[in-house]
CSV table of C-alpha atoms in Angstrom, one decimal:
chain,number,residue,atom,x,y,z
A,1,PHE,CA,1.0,-57.8,-63.1
A,2,LEU,CA,4.5,-58.6,-61.8
A,3,SER,CA,3.6,-57.0,-58.4
A,4,LEU,CA,0.6,-59.2,-58.1
A,5,VAL,CA,2.6,-62.3,-58.9
A,6,GLY,CA,5.2,-61.2,-56.3
A,7,GLN,CA,2.5,-60.8,-53.7
A,8,PHE,CA,1.2,-64.3,-54.5
A,9,CYS,CA,4.7,-65.8,-54.2
A,10,CYS,CA,5.3,-64.1,-50.8
A,11,GLY,CA,1.9,-65.3,-49.6
A,12,PHE,CA,2.7,-68.9,-50.7
A,13,PHE,CA,6.0,-68.7,-48.8
A,14,LEU,CA,4.2,-67.6,-45.7
A,15,ILE,CA,1.8,-70.5,-46.0
A,16,LEU,CA,4.8,-72.9,-46.1
A,17,ILE,CA,6.3,-71.4,-43.0
A,18,LEU,CA,3.0,-71.4,-41.0
A,19,GLY,CA,1.8,-74.7,-42.3
A,20,ASN,CA,3.0,-78.3,-42.1
A,21,PHE,CA,5.5,-77.6,-44.9
A,22,TRP,CA,7.9,-75.5,-42.9
A,23,PHE,CA,10.8,-77.8,-43.8
A,24,LEU,CA,10.3,-76.8,-47.5
A,25,ALA,CA,10.6,-73.2,-46.5
A,26,VAL,CA,13.8,-74.0,-44.6
A,27,LEU,CA,15.2,-75.8,-47.7
A,28,TYR,CA,14.3,-72.8,-49.9
A,29,LEU,CA,15.9,-70.4,-47.5
A,30,LEU,CA,19.1,-72.5,-47.8
A,31,TRP,CA,18.8,-72.3,-51.6
A,32,LEU,CA,18.2,-68.6,-51.4
A,33,TYR,CA,21.4,-68.2,-49.4
A,34,LEU,CA,23.5,-70.2,-51.9
A,35,ASP,CA,21.9,-68.6,-54.9
A,36,TRP,CA,21.8,-65.0,-53.7
A,37,GLU,CA,24.4,-63.6,-56.2
A,38,THR,CA,22.8,-65.1,-59.3
A,39,PRO,CA,20.7,-62.0,-60.1
A,40,CYS,CA,24.0,-60.0,-60.3
A,41,ALA,CA,25.7,-62.7,-62.4
A,42,GLY,CA,23.5,-62.8,-65.5
A,43,GLY,CA,20.5,-64.4,-63.9
A,44,ARG,CA,19.0,-67.7,-65.0
A,45,ARG,CA,16.7,-67.3,-68.0
A,46,SER,CA,14.4,-69.9,-69.4
A,47,GLN,CA,13.3,-69.9,-73.0
A,48,TRP,CA,10.3,-71.9,-72.0
A,49,VAL,CA,9.0,-69.2,-69.6
A,50,ARG,CA,9.9,-66.4,-72.1
A,51,GLY,CA,7.8,-68.3,-74.7
A,52,TRP,CA,4.7,-68.8,-72.7
A,53,THR,CA,1.5,-68.3,-74.7
A,54,VAL,CA,0.2,-65.9,-72.1
A,55,TRP,CA,2.9,-63.4,-73.2
A,56,LYS,CA,1.6,-63.6,-76.7
A,57,TYR,CA,-1.8,-62.5,-75.5
A,58,PHE,CA,-0.2,-59.9,-73.3
A,59,ARG,CA,1.6,-58.3,-76.3
A,60,GLU,CA,-1.5,-58.5,-78.5
A,61,TYR,CA,-3.7,-56.8,-75.9
A,62,PHE,CA,-2.3,-53.4,-76.3
A,63,PRO,CA,-0.7,-54.3,-78.8
A,64,ILE,CA,3.1,-54.0,-78.2
A,65,HIS,CA,5.5,-53.5,-81.2
A,66,LEU,CA,9.3,-53.3,-81.4
A,67,ILE,CA,10.7,-51.0,-84.1
A,68,LYS,CA,14.2,-51.2,-85.4
A,69,THR,CA,15.9,-48.2,-86.9
A,70,SER,CA,19.5,-49.5,-87.2
A,71,ASP,CA,21.5,-52.7,-87.1
A,72,LEU,CA,23.3,-53.6,-83.9
A,73,ASN,CA,26.5,-55.5,-84.5
A,74,PRO,CA,26.5,-58.6,-82.2
A,75,ASN,CA,30.3,-58.3,-81.9
A,76,HIS,CA,29.7,-55.4,-79.5
A,77,ASN,CA,28.0,-55.1,-76.1
A,78,TYR,CA,25.3,-52.4,-75.8
A,79,LEU,CA,23.6,-50.4,-73.1
A,80,LEU,CA,20.0,-49.6,-74.1
A,81,GLY,CA,18.4,-46.7,-72.3
A,82,PHE,CA,14.7,-47.2,-72.1
A,83,HIS,CA,12.3,-44.2,-71.8
A,84,PRO,CA,9.8,-43.5,-70.3
A,85,HIS,CA,9.2,-45.7,-67.2
A,86,GLY,CA,5.4,-45.3,-67.3
A,87,VAL,CA,3.5,-47.2,-64.6
A,88,LEU,CA,3.8,-50.7,-66.0
A,89,VAL,CA,7.0,-50.6,-68.1
A,90,ALA,CA,5.0,-52.8,-70.5
A,91,GLY,CA,7.1,-52.0,-73.6
A,92,ALA,CA,10.3,-53.1,-71.8
A,93,PHE,CA,8.8,-56.3,-70.5
A,94,GLY,CA,6.9,-57.2,-73.6
A,95,ASN,CA,9.8,-56.6,-76.0
A,96,PHE,CA,12.9,-57.7,-74.0
A,97,CYS,CA,11.5,-60.5,-71.8
A,98,THR,CA,8.9,-62.2,-74.0
A,99,GLY,CA,8.5,-63.4,-77.5
A,100,PRO,CA,10.9,-63.6,-80.5
A,101,SER,CA,10.8,-59.9,-81.7
A,102,PHE,CA,14.1,-58.8,-80.3
A,103,LYS,CA,15.9,-61.9,-81.4
A,104,ASN,CA,14.5,-61.7,-84.9
A,105,LEU,CA,15.3,-58.0,-85.3
A,106,PHE,CA,18.7,-58.1,-83.6
A,107,PRO,CA,20.2,-61.6,-84.2
A,108,GLY,CA,23.1,-62.5,-82.0
A,109,LEU,CA,22.2,-60.2,-79.2
A,110,THR,CA,20.9,-61.3,-75.8
A,111,PRO,CA,18.9,-58.7,-73.9
A,112,TYR,CA,19.0,-58.4,-70.1
A,113,LEU,CA,16.3,-56.2,-68.4
A,114,HIS,CA,17.7,-54.6,-65.2
A,115,ILE,CA,15.2,-54.0,-62.4
A,116,MET,CA,15.4,-52.9,-58.8
A,117,PRO,CA,17.4,-55.4,-56.6
A,118,ILE,CA,14.6,-55.4,-54.0
A,119,TRP,CA,12.5,-57.7,-56.2
A,120,PHE,CA,15.1,-60.5,-56.0
A,121,GLY,CA,14.6,-60.8,-52.3
A,122,CYS,CA,11.1,-62.0,-52.8
A,123,PRO,CA,10.9,-65.8,-52.4
A,124,PHE,CA,10.0,-67.8,-55.5
A,125,PHE,CA,9.2,-64.5,-57.4
A,126,ARG,CA,12.9,-64.1,-57.9
A,127,GLU,CA,13.1,-67.4,-59.8
A,128,TYR,CA,10.2,-66.3,-62.0
A,129,ILE,CA,11.6,-62.9,-63.0
A,130,MET,CA,15.0,-64.3,-63.6
A,131,SER,CA,13.6,-67.0,-65.9
A,132,ALA,CA,12.1,-64.1,-68.0
A,133,GLY,CA,15.6,-62.6,-68.4
A,134,MET,CA,15.5,-60.0,-65.7
A,135,VAL,CA,18.5,-59.2,-63.6
A,136,SER,CA,19.5,-56.8,-60.9
A,137,ALA,CA,20.1,-53.1,-61.7
A,138,SER,CA,23.1,-53.0,-59.4
A,139,LYS,CA,26.5,-51.9,-60.7
A,140,GLU,CA,27.8,-55.4,-60.2
A,141,SER,CA,25.1,-56.8,-62.4
A,142,VAL,CA,25.4,-54.3,-65.2
A,143,SER,CA,29.2,-54.8,-65.2
A,144,TYR,CA,28.7,-58.6,-65.4
A,145,VAL,CA,26.5,-58.3,-68.5
A,146,LEU,CA,28.7,-55.7,-70.3
A,147,ASN,CA,31.9,-57.5,-69.5
A,148,ASN,CA,31.2,-60.2,-72.0
A,149,LYS,CA,34.4,-60.3,-74.1
A,150,GLY,CA,32.8,-61.7,-77.2
A,151,GLY,CA,30.1,-59.1,-77.3
A,152,GLY,CA,26.5,-60.0,-78.0
A,153,HIS,CA,25.0,-58.7,-74.7
A,154,ALA,CA,22.5,-55.9,-74.3
A,155,SER,CA,21.8,-54.3,-70.9
A,156,VAL,CA,18.4,-52.7,-70.9
A,157,ILE,CA,18.0,-50.0,-68.2
A,158,VAL,CA,14.9,-48.0,-67.5
A,159,ILE,CA,16.9,-44.7,-67.0
A,160,GLY,CA,14.2,-42.7,-65.2
A,161,GLY,CA,13.7,-45.4,-62.6
A,162,ALA,CA,10.8,-45.6,-60.2
A,163,GLU,CA,10.8,-41.9,-59.6
A,164,GLU,CA,9.8,-41.3,-63.2
A,165,SER,CA,6.6,-43.4,-62.8
A,166,LEU,CA,5.2,-40.4,-60.8
A,167,ASN,CA,5.3,-38.4,-64.0
A,168,ALA,CA,3.4,-41.2,-65.9
A,169,HIS,CA,0.3,-39.2,-66.9
A,170,PRO,CA,-1.3,-39.5,-70.3
A,171,GLY,CA,0.4,-37.1,-72.7
A,172,SER,CA,3.3,-36.6,-70.3
A,173,LEU,CA,6.8,-36.3,-72.0
A,174,THR,CA,8.8,-35.5,-68.9
A,175,LEU,CA,11.9,-37.7,-68.4
A,176,ASN,CA,14.0,-37.9,-65.2
A,177,ILE,CA,17.4,-37.9,-66.8
A,178,LEU,CA,19.5,-34.8,-66.2
A,179,LYS,CA,21.1,-36.1,-63.0
A,180,ARG,CA,21.2,-39.7,-64.0
A,181,LYS,CA,24.7,-40.3,-65.4
A,182,GLY,CA,25.6,-43.6,-63.8
A,183,PHE,CA,24.7,-45.5,-67.0
A,184,ILE,CA,27.0,-43.2,-69.0
A,185,LYS,CA,29.9,-44.0,-66.7
A,186,MET,CA,29.2,-47.8,-67.0
A,187,ALA,CA,29.1,-47.6,-70.7
A,188,LEU,CA,32.4,-45.8,-70.8
A,189,LYS,CA,34.1,-48.2,-68.4
A,190,HIS,CA,33.1,-51.2,-70.5
A,191,GLY,CA,33.1,-49.6,-73.9
A,192,ALA,CA,29.5,-50.5,-74.4
A,193,HIS,CA,27.7,-48.7,-77.2
A,194,LEU,CA,24.8,-46.6,-76.0
A,195,VAL,CA,21.4,-47.0,-77.7
A,196,PRO,CA,18.5,-44.7,-76.9
A,197,VAL,CA,15.1,-46.4,-76.8
A,198,PHE,CA,11.7,-44.5,-76.7
A,199,SER,CA,8.5,-46.4,-76.0
A,200,PHE,CA,5.6,-44.4,-77.5
A,201,GLY,CA,2.3,-45.0,-75.7
A,202,GLU,CA,3.9,-46.1,-72.4
A,203,ASN,CA,2.3,-43.3,-70.4
A,204,GLU,CA,-1.2,-43.8,-71.9
A,205,LEU,CA,-1.9,-47.1,-70.2
A,206,PHE,CA,-3.2,-45.6,-66.9
A,207,LYS,CA,-4.7,-42.4,-65.5
A,208,GLN,CA,-2.9,-41.2,-62.4
A,209,VAL,CA,-4.2,-39.0,-59.6
A,210,ALA,CA,-2.9,-35.4,-60.1
A,211,ASN,CA,0.4,-35.1,-58.2
A,212,PRO,CA,2.2,-31.9,-59.5
A,213,ARG,CA,5.6,-31.2,-57.9
A,214,GLY,CA,5.2,-29.4,-54.7
A,215,SER,CA,1.8,-30.9,-53.9
A,216,TRP,CA,1.3,-32.8,-50.6
A,217,LEU,CA,0.7,-36.0,-52.5
A,218,ARG,CA,3.9,-35.7,-54.6
A,219,ASN,CA,5.9,-34.9,-51.4
A,220,VAL,CA,4.5,-38.0,-49.7
A,221,GLN,CA,5.2,-40.2,-52.7
A,222,GLU,CA,8.8,-38.9,-53.0
A,223,LYS,CA,9.5,-39.5,-49.3
A,224,LEU,CA,8.1,-43.0,-49.5
A,225,GLN,CA,10.1,-43.7,-52.7
A,226,LYS,CA,13.4,-42.7,-50.9
A,227,ILE,CA,12.5,-44.9,-47.9
A,228,MET,CA,11.3,-48.0,-49.8
A,229,GLY,CA,13.3,-47.7,-53.0
A,230,PHE,CA,10.2,-47.8,-55.2
A,231,ALA,CA,7.4,-45.4,-56.0
A,232,LEU,CA,3.7,-45.7,-55.3
A,233,PRO,CA,1.8,-43.9,-58.1
A,234,LEU,CA,-2.0,-43.7,-57.5
A,235,PHE,CA,-3.4,-44.9,-60.8
A,236,HIS,CA,-6.5,-46.5,-62.3
A,237,ALA,CA,-7.6,-47.6,-65.7
A,238,ARG,CA,-10.5,-50.0,-66.8
A,239,GLY,CA,-12.2,-53.1,-65.4
A,240,ILE,CA,-12.7,-56.4,-67.0
A,241,PHE,CA,-16.3,-55.8,-68.1
A,242,GLN,CA,-16.5,-52.0,-68.0
A,243,TYR,CA,-14.2,-49.2,-69.1
A,244,SER,CA,-14.8,-46.6,-66.4
A,245,PHE,CA,-12.7,-47.8,-63.5
A,246,GLY,CA,-10.3,-50.7,-62.6
A,247,LEU,CA,-6.6,-51.7,-62.6
A,248,ILE,CA,-6.5,-53.3,-66.0
A,249,PRO,CA,-4.4,-51.1,-68.4
A,250,TYR,CA,-6.2,-49.4,-71.2
A,251,ARG,CA,-5.8,-50.9,-74.7
A,252,GLN,CA,-3.4,-48.4,-76.1
A,253,PRO,CA,-0.7,-49.3,-78.7
A,254,ILE,CA,2.9,-49.3,-77.6
A,255,HIS,CA,5.6,-48.8,-80.1
A,256,THR,CA,9.1,-49.2,-78.7
A,257,VAL,CA,11.6,-47.6,-81.1
A,258,VAL,CA,15.2,-48.7,-80.8
A,259,GLY,CA,17.5,-46.0,-82.0
A,260,SER,CA,21.0,-46.0,-83.6
A,261,PRO,CA,24.0,-46.9,-81.5
A,262,ILE,CA,26.3,-44.2,-80.2
A,263,PRO,CA,29.9,-45.7,-80.4
A,264,VAL,CA,31.7,-45.6,-77.1
A,265,LYS,CA,35.4,-46.2,-76.6
A,266,GLN,CA,36.4,-47.9,-73.4
A,267,ASN,CA,37.7,-45.6,-70.7
A,268,LEU,CA,38.3,-47.3,-67.3
A,269,ASN,CA,38.7,-44.0,-65.5
A,270,PRO,CA,36.4,-41.4,-67.2
A,271,THR,CA,36.6,-37.8,-66.0
A,272,THR,CA,33.5,-35.8,-65.0
A,273,GLU,CA,33.9,-33.8,-68.2
A,274,GLU,CA,34.0,-36.9,-70.4
A,275,ILE,CA,30.9,-38.3,-68.7
A,276,ASP,CA,29.0,-35.0,-69.1
A,277,GLN,CA,30.0,-34.8,-72.8
A,278,LEU,CA,28.7,-38.3,-73.6
A,279,HIS,CA,25.6,-37.6,-71.5
A,280,ALA,CA,24.9,-34.5,-73.5
A,281,LEU,CA,25.4,-36.5,-76.8
A,282,TYR,CA,23.0,-39.2,-75.5
A,283,LEU,CA,20.3,-36.6,-74.7
A,284,GLN,CA,20.8,-35.1,-78.2
A,285,LYS,CA,20.3,-38.5,-79.9
A,286,LEU,CA,17.3,-39.4,-77.7
A,287,ARG,CA,15.6,-36.1,-78.6
A,288,LYS,CA,16.4,-36.7,-82.2
A,289,LEU,CA,14.9,-40.2,-82.1
A,290,PHE,CA,11.7,-38.8,-80.5
A,291,GLU,CA,11.4,-36.0,-83.0
A,292,GLU,CA,11.9,-38.3,-86.0
A,293,HIS,CA,9.2,-40.7,-85.0
A,294,LYS,CA,6.6,-38.7,-82.9
A,295,ARG,CA,4.4,-38.0,-86.0
A,296,ASN,CA,4.0,-41.7,-86.6
A,297,TYR,CA,2.5,-42.3,-83.2
A,298,GLY,CA,0.1,-39.4,-82.7
A,299,ILE,CA,2.3,-36.9,-80.9
A,300,PRO,CA,1.4,-33.3,-81.9
A,301,GLU,CA,4.1,-31.4,-83.8
A,302,HIS,CA,4.5,-28.8,-81.0
A,303,LYS,CA,5.1,-31.4,-78.3
A,304,SER,CA,8.8,-32.1,-77.3
A,305,LEU,CA,10.6,-34.0,-74.6
A,306,ILE,CA,11.1,-32.3,-71.3
A,307,PHE,CA,14.3,-33.3,-69.4
A,308,GLU,CA,14.4,-32.9,-65.6
């Protein structure tokens, strides 16, 4: 959905340039130049946009639920690791960028969903996604959010990134996380408490063309991902009036479970060993969160997370 909106915004900007409104395009480019750093400085959210009625219908379509397992003290800052990426990242968008669920469950905390910086170079689209509470996933942006002295900020990072979307097959429990330790280092540097988040049902929204590791398709997708910065999963789901083929996601419930915080003491210069130790603890807590809740959401007892 966000990609379609982005394409529309880029098309509209092109019309301004080629049409008789080129001067508006020039004014916007000037604004873009002056406002370029805003996505790395907390963004510019709009409660009006976050409360649009369309998001209510979006959440109810699947439906999307946010489940709390522990209190999060608003006097601290938090780094929430979201898993898995899926194709749509519907749970992250629905729970942290729309509606009152997060605010009601975790009063005093403001969530910031970090996404790829490339999206903030798209004319007009950048204004739209910032208004929903999305900010850049750059180090500068994460530092800005977590550096809030009074606490009350929550960085939400989809740890597996775009690469993990290539594993988003129904029933898949494979997470790209073993080599991803940058978020651990950021948490240590800022003393932000770590919170594992698992979104059950995220991989059930689409069917993806088979692309096992080593296949020609997977090799092409991984090369394109390295070049462009985002992945191109070949997926399909249902149509508007039929259920056999289309790009509308299947109506599958999404339950985003927010785990208990892992206390982190600030360490401005963490060693590799300290990062590895906290990373291992995070994996342990993430696996525990999954195991404790999988029965509630239809995951067979013999199924477990696979870390890559």
